[in-house]
Short mmCIF file of C-alpha atoms and ligand atoms in Angstrom, two decimals:
data_model
loop_
_atom_site.label_atom_id
_atom_site.label_comp_id
_atom_site.label_asym_id
_atom_site.label_seq_id
_atom_site.Cartn_x
_atom_site.Cartn_y
_atom_site.Cartn_z
CA MET A 1 4.37 -13.94 6.84
CA SER A 2 1.88 -14.12 4.19
CA HIS A 3 -0.15 -17.23 2.85
CA VAL A 4 -2.66 -18.27 0.10
CA PHE A 5 -6.36 -18.57 1.98
CA ILE A 6 -7.42 -22.17 0.58
CA SER A 7 -11.19 -21.52 0.70
CA HIS A 8 -12.84 -25.15 1.03
CA SER A 9 -16.11 -27.28 2.35
CA ALA A 10 -14.85 -29.86 5.43
CA LYS A 11 -16.13 -31.80 3.16
CA ASP A 12 -13.82 -31.86 1.06
CA PHE A 13 -10.64 -33.64 3.21
CA ASP A 14 -8.50 -34.91 0.83
CA ALA A 15 -8.88 -32.48 -1.91
CA LEU A 16 -7.46 -29.52 0.27
CA LEU A 17 -4.34 -31.96 1.82
CA GLU A 18 -3.21 -32.81 -1.91
CA LEU A 19 -3.40 -28.91 -1.86
CA HIS A 20 -1.80 -27.40 0.63
CA GLU A 21 1.72 -30.74 -0.06
CA ALA A 22 2.16 -29.48 -3.36
CA LEU A 23 2.28 -25.69 -1.85
CA ARG A 24 4.06 -27.17 0.53
CA ALA A 25 6.76 -29.18 -1.56
CA GLU A 26 6.65 -25.46 -3.53
CA SER A 27 7.57 -23.45 -0.59
CA ILE A 28 4.25 -20.82 -0.16
CA PRO A 29 3.13 -20.32 2.39
CA ASP A 30 -1.15 -21.64 3.51
CA TRP A 31 -4.12 -20.99 5.26
CA TYR A 32 -7.12 -22.50 5.67
CA VAL A 33 -9.82 -23.14 8.71
CA PRO A 34 -9.25 -26.43 10.57
CA ASN A 35 -10.72 -29.71 9.78
CA ASP A 36 -12.62 -28.35 14.14
CA GLY A 37 -13.89 -25.29 12.55
CA GLY A 38 -12.62 -22.31 13.67
CA SER A 39 -13.51 -18.44 13.75
CA ARG A 40 -15.14 -16.06 11.36
CA ASP A 41 -12.92 -13.19 12.65
CA LEU A 42 -10.52 -15.16 12.23
CA ALA A 43 -11.44 -16.75 9.38
CA ASP A 44 -11.56 -12.88 8.13
CA GLN A 45 -8.67 -11.94 9.69
CA SER A 46 -6.28 -14.20 7.70
CA ILE A 47 -8.51 -13.56 4.53
CA ASP A 48 -7.94 -9.92 5.25
CA ASP A 49 -3.94 -10.75 5.94
CA ALA A 50 -3.81 -13.52 1.92
CA PHE A 51 -2.06 -12.31 -1.17
CA ALA A 52 -4.82 -14.82 -2.85
CA MET A 53 -7.70 -17.83 -2.38
CA ILE A 54 -8.50 -21.37 -3.49
CA ILE A 55 -11.78 -21.40 -3.97
CA LEU A 56 -11.79 -25.87 -3.76
CA VAL A 57 -14.85 -25.89 -5.85
CA SER A 58 -17.34 -29.33 -5.32
CA ALA A 59 -20.56 -29.90 -4.93
CA SER A 60 -20.29 -29.52 -1.59
CA SER A 61 -18.21 -26.32 -1.59
CA VAL A 62 -21.25 -24.87 -3.62
CA ARG A 63 -24.09 -25.07 -0.48
CA SER A 64 -21.41 -23.94 2.20
CA LYS A 65 -22.42 -21.09 3.80
CA SER A 66 -18.85 -19.75 4.67
CA VAL A 67 -17.22 -20.95 2.47
CA ARG A 68 -19.76 -17.69 0.02
CA LYS A 69 -18.13 -15.68 3.08
CA ASP A 70 -14.78 -16.25 2.53
CA VAL A 71 -15.72 -15.29 -1.31
CA GLU A 72 -17.40 -12.48 -0.06
CA ARG A 73 -15.22 -11.24 1.88
CA ALA A 74 -12.64 -12.20 -0.61
CA LYS A 75 -14.10 -10.18 -3.32
CA ALA A 76 -14.88 -6.35 -0.75
CA ARG A 77 -11.42 -7.47 0.13
CA GLY A 78 -9.92 -6.94 -3.56
CA LEU A 79 -8.04 -10.31 -2.93
CA LYS A 80 -6.98 -12.85 -5.74
CA LEU A 81 -9.87 -15.74 -7.22
CA ILE A 82 -7.68 -18.52 -8.39
CA PRO A 83 -10.72 -21.70 -8.07
CA TYR A 84 -9.92 -25.32 -8.82
CA GLN A 85 -12.80 -27.79 -9.75
CA ILE A 86 -12.36 -30.64 -7.68
CA ASP A 87 -15.52 -32.90 -9.19
CA LYS A 88 -18.64 -32.26 -11.96
CA ALA A 89 -20.02 -29.83 -9.08
CA ARG A 90 -23.17 -27.49 -11.02
CA LEU A 91 -22.99 -23.44 -9.93
CA ASN A 92 -25.56 -22.01 -8.45
CA GLY A 93 -25.92 -18.64 -8.83
CA PHE A 94 -24.29 -16.50 -6.81
CA PHE A 95 -20.62 -19.18 -7.52
CA LYS A 96 -21.93 -19.01 -11.53
CA HIS A 97 -21.74 -15.72 -10.69
CA GLU A 98 -18.43 -14.61 -7.85
CA VAL A 99 -16.58 -17.38 -9.54
CA GLN A 100 -16.84 -18.52 -12.81
CA PRO A 101 -15.41 -15.85 -13.90
CA HIS A 102 -12.08 -17.17 -12.70
CA LEU A 103 -12.43 -20.89 -13.42
CA ARG A 104 -9.37 -21.72 -15.10
CA TYR A 105 -7.98 -25.00 -13.16
CA SER A 106 -9.70 -28.60 -12.69
CA SER A 107 -8.55 -32.30 -11.87
CA THR A 108 -9.66 -33.72 -14.88
CA MET A 109 -6.84 -31.15 -16.35
CA PRO A 110 -3.67 -33.97 -17.05
CA ASP A 111 -1.81 -30.75 -14.99
CA GLY A 112 -4.78 -29.56 -13.36
CA MET A 113 -3.08 -29.54 -9.74
CA ASP A 114 0.65 -28.16 -11.33
CA LYS A 115 -1.26 -25.27 -13.53
CA LEU A 116 -2.56 -24.29 -10.03
CA VAL A 117 0.48 -23.74 -8.30
CA ALA A 118 2.07 -21.87 -10.69
CA GLU A 119 -0.35 -19.66 -10.92
CA THR A 120 -0.90 -19.33 -6.89
CA LYS A 121 3.32 -19.24 -6.75
CA ALA A 122 3.04 -16.05 -9.75
CA ALA A 123 0.79 -13.89 -7.32
CA TYR A 124 3.28 -15.11 -3.84
CA LYS A 125 6.21 -13.86 -6.38
CA ARG A 126 4.80 -11.11 -7.58
CA LYS A 127 6.60 -8.46 -6.27
CA CYS A 128 4.55 -5.39 -4.03
CA PRO A 129 5.21 -1.63 -5.92
CA VAL A 130 6.13 0.73 -3.51
CA MET A 131 5.19 4.66 -4.98
CA ALA A 132 6.71 7.61 -3.03
CA VAL A 133 4.08 10.63 -3.40
CA MET A 134 6.84 13.60 -3.86
CA ASN A 135 7.41 16.94 -4.78
CA LEU A 136 10.34 19.16 -4.39
CA LYS A 137 7.79 21.69 -3.84
CA GLY A 138 5.93 22.29 -0.15
CA GLY A 139 2.53 22.27 -0.01
CA VAL A 140 0.95 20.52 -3.58
CA GLY A 141 -1.14 17.84 -1.22
CA LYS A 142 1.19 15.28 -1.38
CA THR A 143 0.02 14.63 2.35
CA THR A 144 -3.62 14.89 0.96
CA VAL A 145 -3.13 12.28 -1.92
CA SER A 146 -1.20 9.44 0.57
CA SER A 147 -3.64 8.97 3.16
CA GLN A 148 -6.86 10.25 1.49
CA VAL A 149 -6.52 8.36 -2.58
CA PHE A 150 -3.96 5.51 -1.83
CA GLY A 151 -6.48 4.82 1.73
CA ALA A 152 -9.55 5.56 -0.94
CA TRP A 153 -7.09 2.41 -2.69
CA GLN A 154 -7.92 0.33 -0.34
CA GLY A 155 -11.41 1.21 0.96
CA SER A 156 -13.41 0.57 -3.03
CA LEU A 157 -9.76 -2.29 -4.71
CA GLY A 158 -8.88 -3.64 -1.30
CA GLY A 159 -5.29 -4.72 -1.32
CA ARG A 160 -3.00 -4.32 1.47
CA ILE A 161 -1.45 -0.87 2.18
CA LEU A 162 1.28 0.00 4.51
CA LEU A 163 1.97 3.67 4.26
CA ILE A 164 5.42 4.85 5.31
CA ASP A 165 5.47 7.86 6.47
CA LEU A 166 9.20 9.52 5.63
CA ASP A 167 8.46 13.81 6.20
CA PRO A 168 10.29 15.04 9.97
CA GLN A 169 6.80 16.53 9.21
CA TYR A 170 5.16 13.87 9.47
CA ASN A 171 1.52 15.57 8.96
CA LEU A 172 0.25 12.47 7.55
CA THR A 173 0.73 10.75 10.88
CA GLN A 174 -0.80 13.99 12.54
CA THR A 175 -3.57 12.94 9.76
CA PHE A 176 -5.14 10.09 11.99
CA PHE A 177 -3.93 10.27 15.84
CA GLU A 178 -4.12 13.69 17.62
CA MET A 179 -0.43 14.44 18.46
CA ASP A 180 0.26 12.90 21.62
CA ILE A 181 0.03 9.58 20.29
CA ALA A 182 1.67 10.42 17.64
CA ASP A 183 4.42 11.68 20.37
CA ALA A 184 4.38 8.57 22.87
CA SER A 185 4.60 6.25 19.40
CA ALA A 186 7.46 8.16 18.11
CA ALA A 187 8.96 8.30 21.90
CA ALA A 188 8.70 4.41 21.96
CA ASP A 189 11.15 3.83 18.48
CA LYS A 190 7.21 2.59 17.12
CA SER A 191 8.05 4.83 13.89
CA VAL A 192 10.02 5.23 10.77
CA ILE A 193 12.41 5.95 12.38
CA SER A 194 13.10 1.33 12.71
CA LEU A 195 13.71 1.53 9.33
CA PHE A 196 17.23 2.99 9.12
CA GLU A 197 18.83 2.07 12.00
CA ARG A 198 18.96 -0.21 14.37
CA SER A 199 16.22 0.42 17.57
CA ARG A 200 14.76 -0.25 21.22
CA ILE A 201 11.73 -1.71 18.92
CA HIS A 202 14.48 -3.92 17.35
CA ALA A 203 15.77 -5.53 20.83
CA ARG A 204 15.15 -4.30 24.46
CA ASP A 205 18.83 -3.06 25.43
CA ALA A 206 19.17 -1.05 21.88
CA SER A 207 19.89 2.13 22.61
CA SER A 208 17.24 5.03 20.47
CA PRO A 209 17.91 6.40 17.26
CA ALA A 210 16.22 9.51 18.43
CA GLU A 211 18.09 9.99 21.61
CA SER A 212 22.32 11.44 19.23
CA TRP A 213 21.79 13.20 16.66
CA LEU A 214 25.68 12.62 16.97
CA THR A 215 26.34 8.53 16.39
CA LEU A 216 24.52 6.33 13.63
CA SER A 217 24.25 2.66 14.33
CA ILE A 218 24.67 0.83 11.73
CA GLU A 219 25.10 -1.87 13.74
CA PRO A 220 21.80 -4.60 11.42
CA PHE A 221 19.03 -6.04 12.89
CA ALA A 222 16.24 -7.81 11.49
CA PRO A 223 13.00 -5.99 9.97
CA ALA A 224 10.50 -5.74 13.38
CA PRO A 225 7.44 -7.26 13.13
CA ARG A 226 3.71 -5.71 12.38
CA ASP A 227 2.59 -5.85 15.46
CA THR A 228 5.06 -3.67 17.79
CA LEU A 229 6.19 -1.66 14.32
CA MET A 230 2.74 -0.75 12.03
CA HIS A 231 -0.24 1.34 13.00
CA ASP A 232 -3.07 -1.03 12.36
CA LEU A 233 -5.35 2.57 10.35
CA MET A 234 -8.63 0.28 9.83
CA GLY A 235 -9.66 -0.45 13.45
CA GLU A 236 -12.09 -1.29 16.12
CA GLY A 237 -15.08 -0.17 13.60
CA SER A 238 -13.74 -0.29 10.78
CA PRO A 239 -15.25 -1.60 7.18
CA GLY A 240 -12.24 -4.01 7.37
CA GLY A 241 -9.43 -5.38 5.62
CA ARG A 242 -6.16 -3.46 6.64
CA LEU A 243 -4.14 0.19 5.61
CA ASP A 244 -1.70 0.26 8.08
CA LEU A 245 0.81 3.19 8.79
CA ILE A 246 4.39 3.82 10.08
CA SER A 247 4.41 7.19 11.17
CA GLY A 248 6.89 10.15 11.54
CA GLN A 249 9.27 11.90 13.44
CA PHE A 250 10.60 15.04 13.20
CA GLU A 251 14.34 12.97 14.27
CA ILE A 252 15.07 11.86 10.57
CA SER A 253 15.40 15.51 10.33
CA LYS A 254 19.18 14.26 11.46
CA TYR A 255 20.16 12.08 8.50
CA ALA A 256 20.42 15.88 7.06
CA PHE A 257 22.58 17.04 9.28
CA ALA A 258 25.73 13.35 9.26
CA THR A 259 29.14 13.56 8.08
CA ASP A 260 30.01 10.14 8.12
CA GLY A 261 29.33 8.68 4.09
CA GLY A 262 29.95 5.63 5.26
CA ALA A 263 28.13 5.54 7.51
CA LEU A 264 24.65 6.63 5.98
CA ALA A 265 25.52 4.12 2.99
CA ARG A 266 24.50 1.31 5.65
CA ILE A 267 21.51 3.56 7.02
CA LYS A 268 20.42 3.63 3.91
CA GLN A 269 20.97 0.49 2.97
CA HIS A 270 18.92 -1.28 5.76
CA PHE A 271 15.78 1.06 4.52
CA LEU A 272 16.18 -1.01 1.30
CA GLN A 273 16.53 -3.58 3.18
CA THR A 274 14.07 -3.17 5.01
CA VAL A 275 11.57 -1.96 3.07
CA GLU A 276 11.71 -4.96 0.09
CA ARG A 277 10.53 -7.15 3.54
CA TYR A 278 7.67 -5.65 3.82
CA ARG A 279 6.63 -5.50 0.19
CA SER A 280 5.99 -9.46 0.86
CA GLU A 281 3.78 -9.17 3.74
CA TYR A 282 1.84 -5.99 1.19
CA ASP A 283 -0.03 -4.96 -1.93
CA LEU A 284 0.99 -1.26 -2.05
CA ILE A 285 3.91 -0.39 0.37
CA VAL A 286 3.25 4.16 -0.69
CA PHE A 287 5.75 6.69 1.43
CA ASP A 288 4.93 10.18 2.45
CA THR A 289 8.00 12.33 1.11
CA ASN A 290 10.14 15.55 2.28
CA PRO A 291 9.11 18.57 0.31
CA ASN A 292 13.15 19.18 -0.10
CA ALA A 293 15.77 16.61 -0.91
CA THR A 294 17.60 14.69 1.26
CA PHE A 295 19.15 11.64 2.37
CA LEU A 296 15.97 10.81 3.01
CA THR A 297 14.25 11.36 -0.91
CA ARG A 298 17.31 9.42 -2.52
CA CYS A 299 16.21 7.27 -0.14
CA ALA A 300 12.81 7.16 -1.34
CA LEU A 301 13.83 7.56 -4.76
CA GLU A 302 16.09 4.45 -4.39
CA ALA A 303 12.82 2.03 -3.07
CA ALA A 304 10.13 3.55 -5.48
CA ASP A 305 9.51 1.95 -8.52
CA ARG A 306 6.86 4.29 -8.41
CA VAL A 307 7.46 8.92 -8.17
CA LEU A 308 3.38 10.21 -8.33
CA ALA A 309 3.57 14.06 -8.34
CA PRO A 310 0.82 16.29 -7.18
CA MET A 311 0.79 19.00 -8.77
CA HIS A 312 -1.31 22.62 -8.99
CA ALA A 313 -2.61 23.87 -12.08
CA ASP A 314 0.16 26.61 -12.18
CA VAL A 315 3.45 27.94 -13.87
CA TYR A 316 5.46 27.06 -9.70
CA SER A 317 3.95 23.80 -9.87
CA LEU A 318 5.54 23.41 -13.07
CA ARG A 319 9.25 24.60 -11.79
CA GLY A 320 8.11 21.84 -9.18
CA VAL A 321 7.95 19.08 -10.85
CA ARG A 322 10.74 20.12 -13.79
CA LEU A 323 14.01 19.89 -10.15
CA LEU A 324 11.96 16.53 -9.58
CA ASN A 325 12.24 15.25 -12.91
CA GLN A 326 15.71 16.41 -12.50
CA VAL A 327 16.74 15.08 -9.32
CA ILE A 328 15.04 11.29 -10.58
CA ASN A 329 17.64 11.38 -14.16
CA GLU A 330 20.57 12.94 -12.32
CA GLN A 331 20.97 11.93 -8.46
CA ILE A 332 18.42 7.62 -9.42
CA GLU A 333 21.44 5.89 -11.82
CA PRO A 334 18.76 4.18 -14.76
CA GLU A 335 18.42 0.96 -12.83
CA LYS A 336 16.40 2.53 -9.71
CA ARG A 337 15.15 5.12 -10.75
CA PRO A 338 11.36 5.19 -10.87
CA ASP A 339 8.98 5.73 -13.66
CA LEU A 340 6.71 9.49 -13.09
CA SER A 341 3.29 10.10 -12.82
CA ILE A 342 1.98 13.51 -12.12
CA LEU A 343 -1.23 13.71 -10.40
CA PHE A 344 -3.28 17.26 -11.04
CA ASN A 345 -4.54 18.26 -7.51
CA ALA A 346 -7.23 21.14 -6.41
CA VAL A 347 -8.50 21.98 -9.60
CA SER A 348 -11.82 23.55 -10.29
CA ARG A 349 -14.76 20.82 -10.64
CA SER A 350 -16.93 23.48 -12.48
CA GLU A 351 -14.49 23.59 -14.89
CA GLN A 352 -10.40 22.85 -16.54
CA SER A 353 -8.11 25.38 -16.27
CA SER A 354 -6.30 26.45 -19.20
CA PHE A 355 -3.38 25.88 -17.56
CA GLU A 356 -3.90 22.00 -17.41
CA ALA A 357 -5.49 21.97 -20.93
CA GLU A 358 -3.12 23.67 -22.29
CA ALA A 359 -0.09 21.26 -20.10
CA ARG A 360 -2.29 18.12 -20.95
CA ASN A 361 -2.06 18.99 -25.04
CA GLY A 362 1.72 19.16 -24.64
CA THR A 363 2.27 23.32 -24.44
CA TYR A 364 4.14 22.77 -21.07
CA ASP A 365 6.80 20.18 -22.42
CA GLY A 366 9.99 21.90 -23.36
CA LYS A 367 9.72 24.70 -19.84
CA ALA A 368 9.16 21.54 -17.86
CA GLY A 369 11.84 19.59 -19.80
CA PHE A 370 9.73 16.58 -20.10
CA ALA A 371 7.33 14.54 -21.46
CA LEU A 372 5.16 16.54 -18.68
CA SER A 373 2.00 15.79 -21.03
CA LYS A 374 2.43 12.28 -20.49
CA VAL A 375 2.85 11.33 -17.47
CA LEU A 376 -0.10 13.42 -16.39
CA LEU A 377 -3.04 11.28 -14.76
CA LYS A 378 -5.98 11.18 -17.22
CA ALA A 379 -8.57 11.61 -13.31
CA ALA A 380 -7.21 14.70 -11.14
CA LEU A 381 -7.76 15.60 -8.18
CA PRO A 382 -10.70 18.88 -7.60
CA ARG A 383 -10.31 21.38 -4.47
CA SER A 384 -13.29 20.99 -2.06
CA GLY A 385 -13.56 21.39 1.02
CA HIS A 386 -13.38 17.70 1.98
CA LEU A 387 -10.49 17.50 1.72
CA GLN A 388 -9.19 20.11 4.14
CA VAL A 389 -6.41 18.57 6.70
CA LYS A 390 -9.26 18.32 9.55
CA ALA A 391 -7.62 16.96 13.12
CA PRO A 392 -8.53 13.53 14.25
CA GLN A 393 -10.33 14.07 16.43
CA GLU A 394 -10.55 12.64 21.16
CA ASP A 395 -12.15 8.47 21.14
CA GLN A 396 -12.01 8.38 16.80
CA PRO A 397 -9.94 6.27 14.98
CA ALA A 398 -7.87 6.63 12.34
CA TRP A 399 -9.68 4.97 9.57
CA LYS A 400 -13.04 7.28 9.95
CA GLN A 401 -10.13 11.11 9.03
CA LEU A 402 -10.13 8.81 5.59
CA VAL A 403 -12.65 11.00 2.69
CA ILE A 404 -13.99 7.30 1.66
CA HIS A 405 -15.28 6.20 5.02
CA SER A 406 -16.18 9.61 6.71
CA GLY A 407 -20.27 9.46 6.00
CA ARG A 408 -22.62 10.97 4.61
CA GLY A 409 -22.72 14.78 3.59
CA GLY A 410 -22.84 17.71 0.88
CA GLY A 411 -20.07 17.14 -2.12
CA LEU A 412 -19.08 13.66 -0.53
CA LYS A 413 -19.92 11.29 -3.13
CA PRO A 414 -18.00 13.13 -6.77
CA ILE A 415 -15.65 13.65 -4.83
CA ARG A 416 -15.63 9.85 -3.53
CA GLU A 417 -15.92 8.46 -6.98
CA SER A 418 -12.90 11.34 -8.49
CA LEU A 419 -10.76 9.85 -5.48
CA LYS A 420 -11.44 5.81 -6.51
CA ALA A 421 -10.53 7.06 -10.56
CA ILE A 422 -6.73 8.03 -9.73
CA ALA A 423 -6.38 5.01 -7.61
CA LEU A 424 -7.92 2.83 -10.12
CA GLU A 425 -5.57 4.09 -12.92
CA LEU A 426 -2.67 4.19 -10.13
CA LYS A 427 -2.99 0.62 -9.90
CA THR A 428 -4.03 -0.11 -13.86
CA LEU A 429 -0.78 1.34 -14.20
CA VAL A 430 0.93 -0.42 -11.46
CA GLU A 431 -0.56 -3.58 -13.03
CA ALA A 432 1.01 -3.28 -15.92
N1 LIG B 1 -7.48 18.68 -3.03
C1 LIG B 1 -7.72 19.74 -1.80
N2 LIG B 1 -8.84 21.01 -1.56
C2 LIG B 1 -8.76 21.16 -0.09
N3 LIG B 1 -7.65 21.66 0.09
C3 LIG B 1 -6.25 20.62 -0.19
C4 LIG B 1 -6.75 19.81 -1.26
N4 LIG B 1 -5.63 19.11 -1.80
C5 LIG B 1 -4.29 19.78 -0.33
N5 LIG B 1 -4.70 20.66 0.60
C6 LIG B 1 -5.46 21.14 1.63
O1 LIG B 1 -3.62 21.84 1.35
C7 LIG B 1 -2.65 22.70 2.35
C8 LIG B 1 -1.72 21.60 1.81
O2 LIG B 1 -1.85 19.36 1.98
P1 LIG B 1 -0.27 19.19 1.96
O3 LIG B 1 -0.24 18.80 3.66
O4 LIG B 1 -1.31 17.91 1.15
O5 LIG B 1 0.29 19.57 0.99
P2 LIG B 1 1.65 19.00 1.96
O6 LIG B 1 2.76 18.60 -0.51
O7 LIG B 1 2.25 17.09 1.69
O8 LIG B 1 2.84 19.17 1.66
P3 LIG B 1 4.32 19.28 2.40
O9 LIG B 1 5.00 19.82 1.70
O10 LIG B 1 4.44 21.04 3.99
O11 LIG B 1 4.69 18.42 3.01
C9 LIG B 1 -3.86 21.52 2.95
O12 LIG B 1 -4.12 22.37 3.85
C10 LIG B 1 -4.83 20.85 2.80
O13 LIG B 1 -5.49 20.10 3.91
MG1 LIG B 2 2.88 17.23 3.50
#
């Protein structure tokens, strides 16, 4: 479960307890370094897992090295800061710069504590957006965008991100892991199939849903905890934070062949409920999807708040997004219908093509059957060798596959800037 991290000086124990009680009364989970001191690693881990950080601002905390480290970590992770001033401390340079811009509540305000708790509760309740990277046309860059754009989002804007490989081809999983690792994971049901059916990661005595294509298990199950289902892509040696993956596997193709509509409806419900549960532990959930309309497409569309469709700047891609928009509007009920954003992928870095310029000024809105020009992201992803799929190297950690972290090299800087610009534009959209 996620929590609010309370950064404080050990000297402010009374204020800490008072705050802890107030949060508890509103059922908001919190975490703070215990009085006997905790390791820096444990604090960092807990900050990475938190949904926000409350900073008790006091004469002693402004001088505390560990509070400063907490705030630096939070800033690097893009964590929401909610400072609360508990005495007349004079802020030093670091606090003036990093904390004061967020400082709105103090214990001298008549209802300072209530407001602090209310803002924390709003942050706790804020629903983590779910985004499906989708296009009914193949090879337009869905998997590249799922890994590189959202990897760059985590690396530059922070937040706890969960990638889910919903494509039976599981290219996203293969981006990060060698084939044998991906397959071993699937063989243990530590994969996407465990979002749909009860499997061996839910109960030792369960049978694997991957074993039989003819039976669908409609038995309910509790969503598996993070350490049994998710792969932590920001593992050893990484810059930190949370980027997790639920790996894919071919056997989820079985749903495309199933004929029992009632069972499929139940299985879709399992998927939707499980994703809903994971929303409380992440700040963003992203699906990489298959390039055709199947049961999995419907599941992704019903769970998603937004569809991000990569497209190439050509007429074939235009058809792909026309179809996609049709599927969204004809197949999904209005209240479940996700918003659509479209991203030009593999564009020339030096000049905008006439196709892109015309698409942006509305020339193709008629052909697309909807206002394409209005949903196009301003940022586009250039064609670049750095974005071409490379097989993961043995002994290389998963996060090294991300362009945002993949070292130095000619031409990397502009690509990273493009990835960050796309992430920032998307973040602004989903938070609007
Ligand atoms: N901006 C880019 N620059 C260079 N190569 C790219 C770019 N985007 C994608 N590619 C390459 O194009 C190919 C297809 O990309 P990708 O696998 O991401 O597409 P996809 O839409 O996920 O495909 P599928 O429909 O099979 O799932 C890959 O080889 C990838 O490396
Ligand atoms: Mg793909």
